[in-house]
Amino acid sequence: MADTLSIRRVSATPDAYIPISALRSAGPSYAKLVDIGACIGCKGCEVACKEWNDLGVEPTANFGSYQSHKDLSPKTWLLMRFNEVEVDGNLNWLIKKDACLHCEDPGCLFACPAPGAIVQYTNGIVDFNQENCIGCQYCVTGCPFDIPRFDVHTRKVSKCNMCVDRVEAGLEPACVKTCPTNAISWGSKDDMLALADQKVETLNARGYDNAAVYNPAGVGGTHMMYVVPHGDRLADYSLPSDPTASPTPMTALGFLKRIGAYLMGFGVLGVVGHFLRYGPERLEEHEDHEPRGDTGAAA
Amino acid sequence: MADMADRILHRFNFAERIVHWVVGVTFVLLLATGLAFAYPALFWLTALLGGGPSARVLHPWVGVLFGIGMGFMIAIWIRDMFLSDVDWRWLRAMRAYATRDSANVPPAGKYNAGQKMFFWFQGLLAVVFVVSGVPLWFPEFFGSGLLQWMRLAHYLATLGGGLLLIVHVYLGTIAYPGTARAMIDGTVTARWARHHHPGWHEEQTRP
């Protein structure tokens, strides 16, 4: 976790509790733009990610795909997915740069019960702070993109942190730096949105009529966006068409928690009130009365 | 009269008391840490099980103990917990019970209808706790959609269990002096039994 960046949100922490010293003036909001049409599948970004973040090697085996590993892991924060799909009679690689999208409204952060385990900076980066992580994996449940990965040995969750330590120092993330075709761009969110529109126009001119920008509104937009040549085939890119940061059960849970807090509070007040009104029931006072009920007891 | 009233009756045997306190202590620990996970303002309650990460590890194991305790509790008490005709009348007279209008409360047996309903609700909640708790324990084997609904179910059970606990502890302690000892050394006075459980008192004191 970077200590010198302005903070926007902290997990399980009301805004009022974020130390004022952390709320420096808001800087620019950054975004990474991945132009899938310009990706040549070299996986240099995967290597750069491993190197910069010191994630180490994970042995892999040939499983009939050009892909390096089957899935993300606590040590693999970035995975180029090579989905083999037939488009107009031709085999295509619909590549997805699978890593955290850094949602504007992060479902992981909303789901996290541990104060300070997930932080969102004003620059848009969503970062996990493993020191405060309790290992409950609610963030995994809350993420609409299935990104965070749990390490069974450390019992902590991790994911791409957008090279927050590089960004803090004014550098671009390692994957951006290394990409040989400039398929990954880095800049302010506004600039990247404008660049994305240009790239879509270019793709349209080349005959990709369905080219689109992936910046889903259900999570308030993302700080890693894609330009997808086949915008009508999001599922084939393994991209959810309508991700949301507040799915129905979580919205209901938030609402019920509010009501529940009042119910339990009033429950306690209720018994205190009852006690003050009726007091302890002293049986000595009942000696002269009939016992409870209408049958009478042997006495 | 006085010596009759001060006679000691045995209400709960050793096994019943052990089961009650296993369930009671585990439930309070589970409720405290569960509320800590639900409400950031109560996160400090995780200290009861050694802090956040260790509470996350231990909460499910304490839950296993709770589940086993509930299993035994249901097994040993279920025979006594079916509602009789008097119990249905008791439920309709709940207002009289709550306002200490003793004359209008139908005579309860060993357990009154309120206690029986408490038993059934707690049994139902235990099932919800266990069924929704297992996926939350091992989330890697379940889909996130299911897990979200399980979190909702687990919270609803927590809310129900918390409310039941408030009433249960109040009635068992300060509201009715002489009640808690039934779960400590297992005994009550005949006076207590005659007032609260006339039907049971009659059985126990019949020559």
Short mmCIF file of C-alpha atoms in Angstrom, two decimals:
data_model
loop_
_atom_site.label_atom_id
_atom_site.label_comp_id
_atom_site.label_asym_id
_atom_site.label_seq_id
_atom_site.Cartn_x
_atom_site.Cartn_y
_atom_site.Cartn_z
CA MET A 1 0.00 0.00 0.00
CA ALA A 2 1.34 3.37 -0.94
CA ASP A 3 1.47 5.88 1.86
CA THR A 4 1.73 9.12 -0.03
CA LEU A 5 -1.25 8.89 -2.35
CA SER A 6 -4.59 10.60 -1.77
CA ILE A 7 -7.20 8.17 -0.54
CA ARG A 8 -10.71 8.00 -1.92
CA ARG A 9 -12.20 4.98 -0.13
CA VAL A 10 -11.07 2.52 2.54
CA SER A 11 -12.76 -0.85 3.12
CA ALA A 12 -15.00 -1.18 6.20
CA THR A 13 -14.25 2.44 7.10
CA PRO A 14 -16.70 5.34 7.00
CA ASP A 15 -15.33 8.29 5.03
CA ALA A 16 -15.26 10.37 8.21
CA TYR A 17 -12.73 7.95 9.74
CA ILE A 18 -10.14 8.33 6.99
CA PRO A 19 -7.33 10.39 8.52
CA ILE A 20 -7.41 13.92 7.23
CA SER A 21 -3.68 13.71 6.54
CA ALA A 22 -4.43 11.05 3.92
CA LEU A 23 -6.87 13.27 2.08
CA ARG A 24 -4.43 15.38 0.14
CA SER A 25 -5.73 17.33 -2.81
CA ALA A 26 -7.01 14.97 -5.45
CA GLY A 27 -4.56 14.36 -8.29
CA PRO A 28 -5.34 13.15 -11.78
CA SER A 29 -7.37 10.02 -12.36
CA TYR A 30 -5.32 7.53 -14.37
CA ALA A 31 -6.35 4.74 -16.71
CA LYS A 32 -4.73 1.96 -18.65
CA LEU A 33 -6.08 1.33 -22.13
CA VAL A 34 -5.60 -2.10 -23.67
CA ASP A 35 -6.02 -2.17 -27.46
CA ILE A 36 -6.65 -5.84 -28.03
CA GLY A 37 -6.47 -5.33 -31.79
CA ALA A 38 -2.83 -4.25 -31.47
CA CYS A 39 -1.78 -7.13 -29.23
CA ILE A 40 0.56 -9.63 -30.87
CA GLY A 41 0.35 -12.12 -28.01
CA CYS A 42 4.01 -11.91 -26.93
CA LYS A 43 3.20 -12.03 -23.18
CA GLY A 44 5.98 -9.54 -22.45
CA CYS A 45 3.52 -7.80 -20.11
CA GLU A 46 3.16 -11.02 -18.09
CA VAL A 47 6.92 -11.21 -17.63
CA ALA A 48 7.23 -7.52 -16.76
CA CYS A 49 4.47 -7.92 -14.16
CA LYS A 50 6.23 -10.90 -12.60
CA GLU A 51 9.56 -9.08 -12.55
CA TRP A 52 8.46 -5.73 -11.19
CA ASN A 53 6.23 -7.22 -8.53
CA ASP A 54 8.73 -9.98 -7.70
CA LEU A 55 6.07 -12.67 -8.03
CA GLY A 56 8.33 -15.56 -8.97
CA VAL A 57 7.94 -18.33 -11.47
CA GLU A 58 5.05 -20.77 -11.49
CA PRO A 59 5.70 -23.97 -13.41
CA THR A 60 3.14 -24.69 -16.07
CA ALA A 61 2.44 -27.40 -18.64
CA ASN A 62 1.09 -27.57 -22.14
CA PHE A 63 -2.67 -27.85 -21.92
CA GLY A 64 -3.41 -27.34 -25.59
CA SER A 65 -3.39 -23.57 -25.61
CA TYR A 66 -0.97 -20.78 -26.41
CA GLN A 67 -1.80 -19.40 -22.97
CA SER A 68 0.98 -19.52 -20.35
CA HIS A 69 -1.10 -20.58 -17.35
CA LYS A 70 -4.62 -21.82 -16.94
CA ASP A 71 -5.68 -19.21 -14.44
CA LEU A 72 -4.67 -16.23 -12.35
CA SER A 73 -3.11 -17.05 -8.99
CA PRO A 74 -1.73 -15.26 -5.94
CA LYS A 75 1.57 -15.17 -7.87
CA THR A 76 0.15 -14.47 -11.32
CA TRP A 77 -1.63 -11.13 -11.33
CA LEU A 78 -1.76 -10.81 -15.11
CA LEU A 79 -2.68 -13.53 -17.56
CA MET A 80 -3.12 -13.15 -21.31
CA ARG A 81 -6.09 -15.36 -22.16
CA PHE A 82 -6.08 -16.72 -25.69
CA ASN A 83 -9.68 -17.65 -26.45
CA GLU A 84 -9.85 -19.52 -29.75
CA VAL A 85 -13.04 -18.46 -31.47
CA GLU A 86 -14.24 -18.83 -35.03
CA VAL A 87 -15.24 -15.46 -36.47
CA ASP A 88 -16.61 -15.31 -40.05
CA GLY A 89 -15.16 -18.72 -40.80
CA ASN A 90 -11.68 -17.84 -39.57
CA LEU A 91 -10.03 -18.92 -36.34
CA ASN A 92 -9.33 -15.91 -34.16
CA TRP A 93 -7.55 -15.36 -30.90
CA LEU A 94 -9.87 -13.18 -28.91
CA ILE A 95 -7.23 -12.12 -26.42
CA LYS A 96 -8.05 -10.80 -22.98
CA LYS A 97 -5.53 -9.15 -20.73
CA ASP A 98 -6.93 -10.69 -17.57
CA ALA A 99 -6.08 -8.59 -14.53
CA CYS A 100 -7.79 -6.22 -12.12
CA LEU A 101 -9.85 -3.58 -13.95
CA HIS A 102 -9.66 -1.11 -11.04
CA CYS A 103 -13.37 -0.29 -10.95
CA GLU A 104 -14.54 3.19 -10.10
CA ASP A 105 -17.08 1.45 -7.80
CA PRO A 106 -15.08 -1.54 -6.55
CA GLY A 107 -17.27 -4.51 -5.54
CA CYS A 108 -14.31 -6.04 -3.67
CA LEU A 109 -13.91 -2.98 -1.46
CA PHE A 110 -17.65 -2.77 -0.75
CA ALA A 111 -17.71 -6.46 0.26
CA CYS A 112 -14.59 -6.31 2.48
CA PRO A 113 -15.24 -6.44 6.27
CA ALA A 114 -11.64 -5.70 7.34
CA PRO A 115 -10.89 -2.01 7.93
CA GLY A 116 -8.09 -0.84 5.68
CA ALA A 117 -7.56 -4.11 3.80
CA ILE A 118 -8.66 -2.53 0.50
CA VAL A 119 -7.92 1.05 -0.43
CA GLN A 120 -8.98 3.08 -3.43
CA TYR A 121 -6.79 6.06 -4.26
CA THR A 122 -8.11 9.20 -5.88
CA ASN A 123 -6.02 8.28 -8.93
CA GLY A 124 -8.35 5.30 -9.44
CA ILE A 125 -6.07 2.48 -8.30
CA VAL A 126 -7.69 -0.16 -6.06
CA ASP A 127 -5.03 -1.71 -3.84
CA PHE A 128 -5.06 -4.59 -1.36
CA ASN A 129 -3.19 -4.09 1.90
CA GLN A 130 -2.39 -7.62 3.03
CA GLU A 131 -1.43 -6.46 6.52
CA ASN A 132 -5.08 -5.79 7.25
CA CYS A 133 -6.52 -8.69 5.24
CA ILE A 134 -8.24 -11.34 7.38
CA GLY A 135 -8.52 -13.92 4.59
CA CYS A 136 -12.33 -14.13 4.46
CA GLN A 137 -12.38 -13.90 0.64
CA TYR A 138 -15.51 -11.73 0.61
CA CYS A 139 -13.67 -9.60 -1.99
CA VAL A 140 -13.59 -12.63 -4.28
CA THR A 141 -17.35 -12.85 -3.82
CA GLY A 142 -17.80 -9.14 -4.47
CA CYS A 143 -15.66 -8.92 -7.64
CA PRO A 144 -17.72 -9.14 -10.84
CA PHE A 145 -14.59 -10.03 -12.85
CA ASP A 146 -13.29 -12.96 -10.74
CA ILE A 147 -9.88 -11.36 -10.19
CA PRO A 148 -8.68 -11.62 -6.55
CA ARG A 149 -6.87 -14.85 -5.70
CA PHE A 150 -6.51 -16.40 -2.25
CA ASP A 151 -3.19 -17.82 -1.10
CA VAL A 152 -3.90 -20.85 1.10
CA HIS A 153 -0.49 -20.59 2.78
CA THR A 154 -0.49 -16.92 3.73
CA ARG A 155 -4.31 -16.80 3.97
CA LYS A 156 -4.25 -13.44 2.18
CA VAL A 157 -5.78 -12.31 -1.09
CA SER A 158 -3.87 -10.50 -3.80
CA LYS A 159 -4.27 -9.07 -7.29
CA CYS A 160 -2.84 -6.52 -9.72
CA ASN A 161 -2.12 -3.26 -7.91
CA MET A 162 -1.53 -1.30 -11.14
CA CYS A 163 2.13 -1.02 -10.04
CA VAL A 164 1.01 1.55 -7.49
CA ASP A 165 4.62 2.02 -6.36
CA ARG A 166 5.65 2.98 -9.92
CA VAL A 167 2.63 5.24 -10.42
CA GLU A 168 3.35 6.94 -7.10
CA ALA A 169 6.83 7.74 -8.47
CA GLY A 170 5.45 9.16 -11.71
CA LEU A 171 6.10 6.06 -13.83
CA GLU A 172 3.72 3.98 -15.91
CA PRO A 173 2.87 0.39 -14.84
CA ALA A 174 5.41 -2.27 -15.83
CA CYS A 175 3.15 -3.92 -18.43
CA VAL A 176 2.65 -0.58 -20.19
CA LYS A 177 6.37 0.12 -20.16
CA THR A 178 7.27 -3.21 -21.73
CA CYS A 179 4.60 -3.60 -24.43
CA PRO A 180 6.43 -3.63 -27.81
CA THR A 181 3.43 -2.64 -29.93
CA ASN A 182 2.00 0.06 -27.68
CA ALA A 183 -1.12 -2.03 -27.33
CA ILE A 184 -1.23 -0.80 -23.72
CA SER A 185 -1.45 2.93 -23.16
CA TRP A 186 -1.31 4.90 -19.94
CA GLY A 187 -2.53 8.38 -19.09
CA SER A 188 -5.35 10.35 -17.56
CA LYS A 189 -8.74 8.70 -17.77
CA ASP A 190 -10.03 11.49 -20.03
CA ASP A 191 -7.11 11.15 -22.41
CA MET A 192 -7.51 7.38 -22.53
CA LEU A 193 -11.24 7.67 -23.27
CA ALA A 194 -10.43 10.02 -26.17
CA LEU A 195 -7.70 7.67 -27.41
CA ALA A 196 -10.11 4.74 -27.14
CA ASP A 197 -12.62 6.53 -29.37
CA GLN A 198 -9.90 7.16 -31.94
CA LYS A 199 -8.90 3.50 -31.88
CA VAL A 200 -12.52 2.42 -32.35
CA GLU A 201 -12.81 4.76 -35.36
CA THR A 202 -9.66 3.27 -36.84
CA LEU A 203 -11.00 -0.24 -36.32
CA ASN A 204 -14.33 0.75 -37.85
CA ALA A 205 -12.50 2.09 -40.90
CA ARG A 206 -10.73 -1.26 -41.19
CA GLY A 207 -14.07 -3.07 -41.26
CA TYR A 208 -14.52 -3.96 -37.59
CA ASP A 209 -18.02 -2.52 -37.42
CA ASN A 210 -18.64 -3.77 -33.89
CA ALA A 211 -15.43 -2.47 -32.36
CA ALA A 212 -16.16 -1.05 -28.92
CA VAL A 213 -14.69 0.42 -25.76
CA TYR A 214 -15.12 -1.73 -22.66
CA ASN A 215 -15.65 0.63 -19.72
CA PRO A 216 -18.73 -0.90 -18.07
CA ALA A 217 -21.14 1.51 -16.39
CA GLY A 218 -22.33 -1.05 -13.82
CA VAL A 219 -19.09 -0.58 -11.88
CA GLY A 220 -18.90 3.15 -12.55
CA GLY A 221 -16.38 2.62 -15.35
CA THR A 222 -12.94 1.10 -14.94
CA HIS A 223 -9.36 2.31 -14.77
CA MET A 224 -8.26 -0.47 -17.08
CA MET A 225 -10.31 -0.24 -20.27
CA TYR A 226 -10.25 -2.39 -23.38
CA VAL A 227 -10.75 -1.63 -27.05
CA VAL A 228 -12.27 -4.83 -28.40
CA PRO A 229 -12.42 -5.39 -32.18
CA HIS A 230 -15.49 -7.63 -31.81
CA GLY A 231 -17.63 -5.66 -29.36
CA ASP A 232 -20.58 -7.95 -30.07
CA ARG A 233 -18.68 -10.96 -28.68
CA LEU A 234 -17.85 -9.87 -25.15
CA ALA A 235 -18.53 -13.35 -23.77
CA ASP A 236 -15.96 -14.82 -26.18
CA TYR A 237 -13.41 -12.41 -24.70
CA SER A 238 -14.42 -13.66 -21.19
CA LEU A 239 -15.74 -10.17 -20.46
CA PRO A 240 -19.04 -9.94 -18.55
CA SER A 241 -21.50 -7.88 -20.58
CA ASP A 242 -23.17 -6.26 -17.58
CA PRO A 243 -20.96 -6.42 -14.45
CA THR A 244 -22.29 -4.71 -11.33
CA ALA A 245 -20.69 -3.52 -8.10
CA SER A 246 -23.94 -3.91 -6.18
CA PRO A 247 -25.69 -7.18 -7.05
CA THR A 248 -29.17 -7.78 -5.60
CA PRO A 249 -28.20 -9.92 -2.57
CA MET A 250 -25.48 -7.48 -1.52
CA THR A 251 -27.83 -4.51 -1.84
CA ALA A 252 -30.41 -6.41 0.22
CA LEU A 253 -27.71 -7.31 2.76
CA GLY A 254 -26.66 -3.68 3.17
CA PHE A 255 -30.29 -2.65 3.68
CA LEU A 256 -30.97 -5.48 6.16
CA LYS A 257 -27.83 -4.67 8.15
CA ARG A 258 -29.12 -1.16 8.71
CA ILE A 259 -32.53 -2.41 9.83
CA GLY A 260 -30.90 -5.21 11.83
CA ALA A 261 -28.72 -2.78 13.77
CA TYR A 262 -31.83 -0.87 14.86
CA LEU A 263 -33.75 -4.07 15.66
CA MET A 264 -30.99 -5.41 17.90
CA GLY A 265 -30.48 -2.00 19.50
CA PHE A 266 -34.19 -1.64 20.20
CA GLY A 267 -34.25 -5.26 21.38
CA VAL A 268 -31.78 -4.41 24.11
CA LEU A 269 -33.61 -1.17 24.93
CA GLY A 270 -36.88 -3.14 24.94
CA VAL A 271 -35.81 -5.58 27.63
CA VAL A 272 -34.26 -2.75 29.65
CA GLY A 273 -37.58 -0.87 29.38
CA HIS A 274 -39.52 -4.00 30.36
CA PHE A 275 -37.27 -4.49 33.37
CA LEU A 276 -37.73 -0.89 34.49
CA ARG A 277 -41.49 -1.19 34.12
CA TYR A 278 -42.01 -4.63 35.69
CA GLY A 279 -38.77 -5.34 37.55
CA PRO A 280 -37.74 -8.79 38.72
CA GLU A 281 -40.70 -11.05 39.42
CA ARG A 282 -40.37 -11.80 43.15
CA LEU A 283 -42.18 -14.99 43.98
CA GLU A 284 -42.47 -14.17 47.69
CA GLU A 285 -45.08 -11.60 46.68
CA HIS A 286 -47.12 -14.36 45.06
CA GLU A 287 -47.26 -16.53 48.16
CA ASP A 288 -50.76 -15.46 49.02
CA HIS A 289 -52.00 -15.67 45.46
CA GLU A 290 -53.06 -18.56 43.39
CA PRO A 291 -50.29 -20.02 41.21
CA ARG A 292 -50.29 -19.21 37.54
CA GLY A 293 -53.08 -20.74 35.56
CA ASP A 294 -56.44 -22.21 36.18
CA THR A 295 -55.71 -25.78 37.21
CA GLY A 296 -54.08 -24.93 40.48
CA ALA A 297 -51.16 -26.96 41.65
CA ALA A 298 -50.94 -29.35 44.51
CA ALA A 299 -49.84 -27.38 47.53
CA MET B 1 -46.31 -24.13 53.31
CA ALA B 2 -42.98 -22.38 53.55
CA ASP B 3 -40.97 -25.58 53.85
CA MET B 4 -42.83 -27.04 50.88
CA ALA B 5 -42.04 -23.91 48.86
CA ASP B 6 -38.36 -24.04 49.68
CA ARG B 7 -38.01 -27.64 48.59
CA ILE B 8 -35.43 -28.18 45.87
CA LEU B 9 -36.50 -29.74 42.56
CA HIS B 10 -34.07 -31.09 39.97
CA ARG B 11 -34.75 -29.51 36.60
CA PHE B 12 -31.74 -30.12 34.33
CA ASN B 13 -29.26 -32.98 34.59
CA PHE B 14 -25.51 -32.64 34.03
CA ALA B 15 -25.66 -33.60 30.32
CA GLU B 16 -28.37 -31.03 29.63
CA ARG B 17 -26.36 -28.31 31.35
CA ILE B 18 -23.18 -29.16 29.45
CA VAL B 19 -25.03 -29.11 26.13
CA HIS B 20 -26.71 -25.81 27.03
CA TRP B 21 -23.43 -24.12 27.86
CA VAL B 22 -21.54 -25.50 24.86
CA VAL B 23 -24.24 -24.03 22.65
CA GLY B 24 -24.45 -20.86 24.75
CA VAL B 25 -20.74 -20.04 24.89
CA THR B 26 -20.08 -20.93 21.24
CA PHE B 27 -23.12 -18.94 20.14
CA VAL B 28 -22.01 -15.81 21.98
CA LEU B 29 -18.52 -16.09 20.46
CA LEU B 30 -20.02 -16.66 17.02
CA LEU B 31 -22.44 -13.78 17.40
CA ALA B 32 -19.71 -11.39 18.57
CA THR B 33 -17.28 -12.25 15.78
CA GLY B 34 -20.10 -12.49 13.23
CA LEU B 35 -21.27 -9.00 14.12
CA ALA B 36 -17.63 -7.89 13.87
CA PHE B 37 -17.57 -9.15 10.27
CA ALA B 38 -20.93 -7.52 9.54
CA TYR B 39 -20.37 -4.14 11.17
CA PRO B 40 -17.04 -2.27 10.79
CA ALA B 41 -17.81 -0.38 14.01
CA LEU B 42 -17.76 -3.72 15.87
CA PHE B 43 -14.64 -5.07 14.13
CA TRP B 44 -12.76 -4.85 17.44
CA LEU B 45 -14.87 -7.78 18.69
CA THR B 46 -12.67 -10.05 16.56
CA ALA B 47 -10.23 -9.67 19.48
CA LEU B 48 -12.36 -12.27 21.32
CA LEU B 49 -10.95 -14.88 18.95
CA GLY B 50 -7.48 -13.38 18.64
CA GLY B 51 -7.93 -10.61 16.04
CA GLY B 52 -9.21 -10.45 12.45
CA PRO B 53 -7.26 -13.21 10.67
CA SER B 54 -7.49 -15.66 13.56
CA ALA B 55 -11.19 -14.90 14.11
CA ARG B 56 -11.74 -15.73 10.41
CA VAL B 57 -10.00 -19.08 10.93
CA LEU B 58 -11.65 -19.93 14.27
CA HIS B 59 -15.22 -18.71 13.66
CA PRO B 60 -16.08 -21.73 11.45
CA TRP B 61 -14.50 -24.17 13.90
CA VAL B 62 -16.44 -22.67 16.79
CA GLY B 63 -19.41 -23.05 14.46
CA VAL B 64 -18.70 -26.76 14.16
CA LEU B 65 -18.84 -27.04 17.97
CA PHE B 66 -22.06 -25.04 17.98
CA GLY B 67 -23.54 -27.31 15.32
CA ILE B 68 -22.63 -30.45 17.26
CA GLY B 69 -24.02 -28.93 20.47
CA MET B 70 -27.26 -28.02 18.71
CA GLY B 71 -27.48 -31.55 17.34
CA PHE B 72 -27.30 -33.02 20.85
CA MET B 73 -29.67 -30.36 22.20
CA ILE B 74 -32.28 -31.15 19.60
CA ALA B 75 -31.84 -34.88 20.22
CA ILE B 76 -32.32 -34.70 23.99
CA TRP B 77 -35.10 -32.09 24.15
CA ILE B 78 -37.19 -32.55 21.03
CA ARG B 79 -39.57 -35.02 22.73
CA ASP B 80 -40.59 -32.36 25.25
CA MET B 81 -40.98 -29.56 22.73
CA PHE B 82 -44.15 -30.39 20.82
CA LEU B 83 -46.96 -27.94 21.52
CA SER B 84 -49.91 -29.17 23.61
CA ASP B 85 -53.40 -27.66 23.80
CA VAL B 86 -52.39 -25.66 26.85
CA ASP B 87 -49.41 -24.31 24.88
CA TRP B 88 -51.63 -22.97 22.12
CA ARG B 89 -53.71 -21.19 24.76
CA TRP B 90 -50.46 -19.94 26.34
CA LEU B 91 -49.35 -18.42 23.02
CA ARG B 92 -52.64 -16.55 22.76
CA ALA B 93 -52.10 -15.28 26.32
CA MET B 94 -48.56 -14.05 25.62
CA ARG B 95 -49.60 -10.51 26.41
CA ALA B 96 -50.70 -11.55 29.90
CA TYR B 97 -47.35 -13.35 30.34
CA ALA B 98 -45.39 -10.28 29.27
CA THR B 99 -47.33 -7.96 31.57
CA ARG B 100 -47.06 -10.30 34.60
CA ASP B 101 -50.81 -10.88 34.63
CA SER B 102 -50.24 -14.30 36.18
CA ALA B 103 -53.88 -15.17 36.71
CA ASN B 104 -54.50 -15.20 32.95
CA VAL B 105 -51.49 -17.28 31.92
CA PRO B 106 -52.44 -20.91 31.14
CA PRO B 107 -50.42 -23.37 33.29
CA ALA B 108 -47.25 -24.53 31.59
CA GLY B 109 -45.69 -27.98 31.86
CA LYS B 110 -41.93 -28.47 32.10
CA TYR B 111 -41.52 -25.92 29.31
CA ASN B 112 -43.91 -23.13 28.46
CA ALA B 113 -44.89 -22.45 24.86
CA GLY B 114 -42.46 -19.53 24.65
CA GLN B 115 -39.56 -21.81 25.52
CA LYS B 116 -40.78 -24.38 23.02
CA MET B 117 -41.00 -21.77 20.26
CA PHE B 118 -37.50 -20.60 21.22
CA PHE B 119 -36.30 -24.18 20.80
CA TRP B 120 -37.85 -24.54 17.32
CA PHE B 121 -36.63 -21.15 16.10
CA GLN B 122 -33.11 -21.75 17.37
CA GLY B 123 -33.12 -25.21 15.77
CA LEU B 124 -34.21 -23.73 12.44
CA LEU B 125 -31.59 -20.98 12.69
CA ALA B 126 -28.89 -23.56 13.45
CA VAL B 127 -29.73 -25.31 10.18
CA VAL B 128 -29.55 -22.00 8.29
CA PHE B 129 -26.25 -21.15 10.02
CA VAL B 130 -24.64 -24.46 9.09
CA VAL B 131 -26.01 -24.68 5.53
CA SER B 132 -24.98 -21.10 4.68
CA GLY B 133 -21.81 -21.23 6.75
CA VAL B 134 -20.11 -24.10 4.92
CA PRO B 135 -19.88 -22.25 1.56
CA LEU B 136 -18.62 -19.12 3.34
CA TRP B 137 -15.97 -21.27 5.04
CA PHE B 138 -14.71 -22.68 1.72
CA PRO B 139 -15.64 -20.01 -0.83
CA GLU B 140 -13.18 -21.36 -3.39
CA PHE B 141 -15.56 -24.23 -4.17
CA PHE B 142 -18.66 -22.10 -4.75
CA GLY B 143 -19.77 -19.44 -7.23
CA SER B 144 -19.85 -15.82 -6.15
CA GLY B 145 -23.58 -15.50 -6.86
CA LEU B 146 -24.40 -18.33 -4.44
CA LEU B 147 -21.98 -16.94 -1.86
CA GLN B 148 -23.70 -13.57 -1.92
CA TRP B 149 -27.06 -15.21 -1.15
CA MET B 150 -25.39 -17.30 1.58
CA ARG B 151 -24.01 -14.12 3.17
CA LEU B 152 -27.55 -12.74 3.18
CA ALA B 153 -28.96 -15.94 4.73
CA HIS B 154 -26.15 -16.10 7.32
CA TYR B 155 -26.81 -12.50 8.31
CA LEU B 156 -30.58 -13.04 8.59
CA ALA B 157 -29.96 -16.00 10.91
CA THR B 158 -27.54 -13.84 12.93
CA LEU B 159 -30.20 -11.17 13.31
CA GLY B 160 -32.81 -13.72 14.40
CA GLY B 161 -30.39 -15.45 16.77
CA GLY B 162 -29.26 -12.15 18.25
CA LEU B 163 -32.83 -11.08 19.00
CA LEU B 164 -33.65 -14.49 20.51
CA LEU B 165 -30.53 -14.31 22.68
CA ILE B 166 -31.47 -10.90 24.09
CA VAL B 167 -34.89 -12.15 25.20
CA HIS B 168 -33.56 -15.53 26.38
CA VAL B 169 -30.84 -14.03 28.57
CA TYR B 170 -33.20 -11.38 29.98
CA LEU B 171 -35.94 -13.86 30.93
CA GLY B 172 -33.45 -16.40 32.25
CA THR B 173 -31.66 -13.97 34.53
CA ILE B 174 -32.88 -10.64 35.89
CA ALA B 175 -36.53 -10.87 34.83
CA TYR B 176 -37.17 -14.09 36.76
CA PRO B 177 -34.82 -14.50 39.73
CA GLY B 178 -34.31 -18.15 40.61
CA THR B 179 -34.29 -19.27 36.96
CA ALA B 180 -30.59 -19.18 36.06
CA ARG B 181 -29.65 -21.67 38.79
CA ALA B 182 -31.52 -24.33 36.81
CA MET B 183 -28.67 -24.13 34.30
CA ILE B 184 -25.93 -23.81 36.93
CA ASP B 185 -26.47 -26.53 39.53
CA GLY B 186 -29.57 -27.86 37.81
CA THR B 187 -32.05 -27.06 40.56
CA VAL B 188 -34.98 -24.73 41.22
CA THR B 189 -37.18 -24.15 44.24
CA ALA B 190 -40.61 -25.71 44.42
CA ARG B 191 -42.00 -22.19 44.78
CA TRP B 192 -40.40 -21.22 41.47
CA ALA B 193 -41.70 -24.35 39.78
CA ARG B 194 -45.21 -23.88 41.12
CA HIS B 195 -45.35 -20.36 39.76
CA HIS B 196 -43.65 -20.80 36.37
CA HIS B 197 -44.39 -24.43 35.51
CA PRO B 198 -47.41 -25.55 37.54
CA GLY B 199 -47.96 -28.66 35.42
CA TRP B 200 -44.36 -29.82 35.94
CA HIS B 201 -44.48 -28.88 39.64
CA GLU B 202 -47.52 -31.07 40.05
CA GLU B 203 -45.74 -34.03 38.45
CA GLN B 204 -42.64 -33.53 40.57
CA THR B 205 -44.41 -33.13 43.89
CA ARG B 206 -47.08 -35.79 43.43
CA PRO B 207 -46.67 -38.21 46.30
#
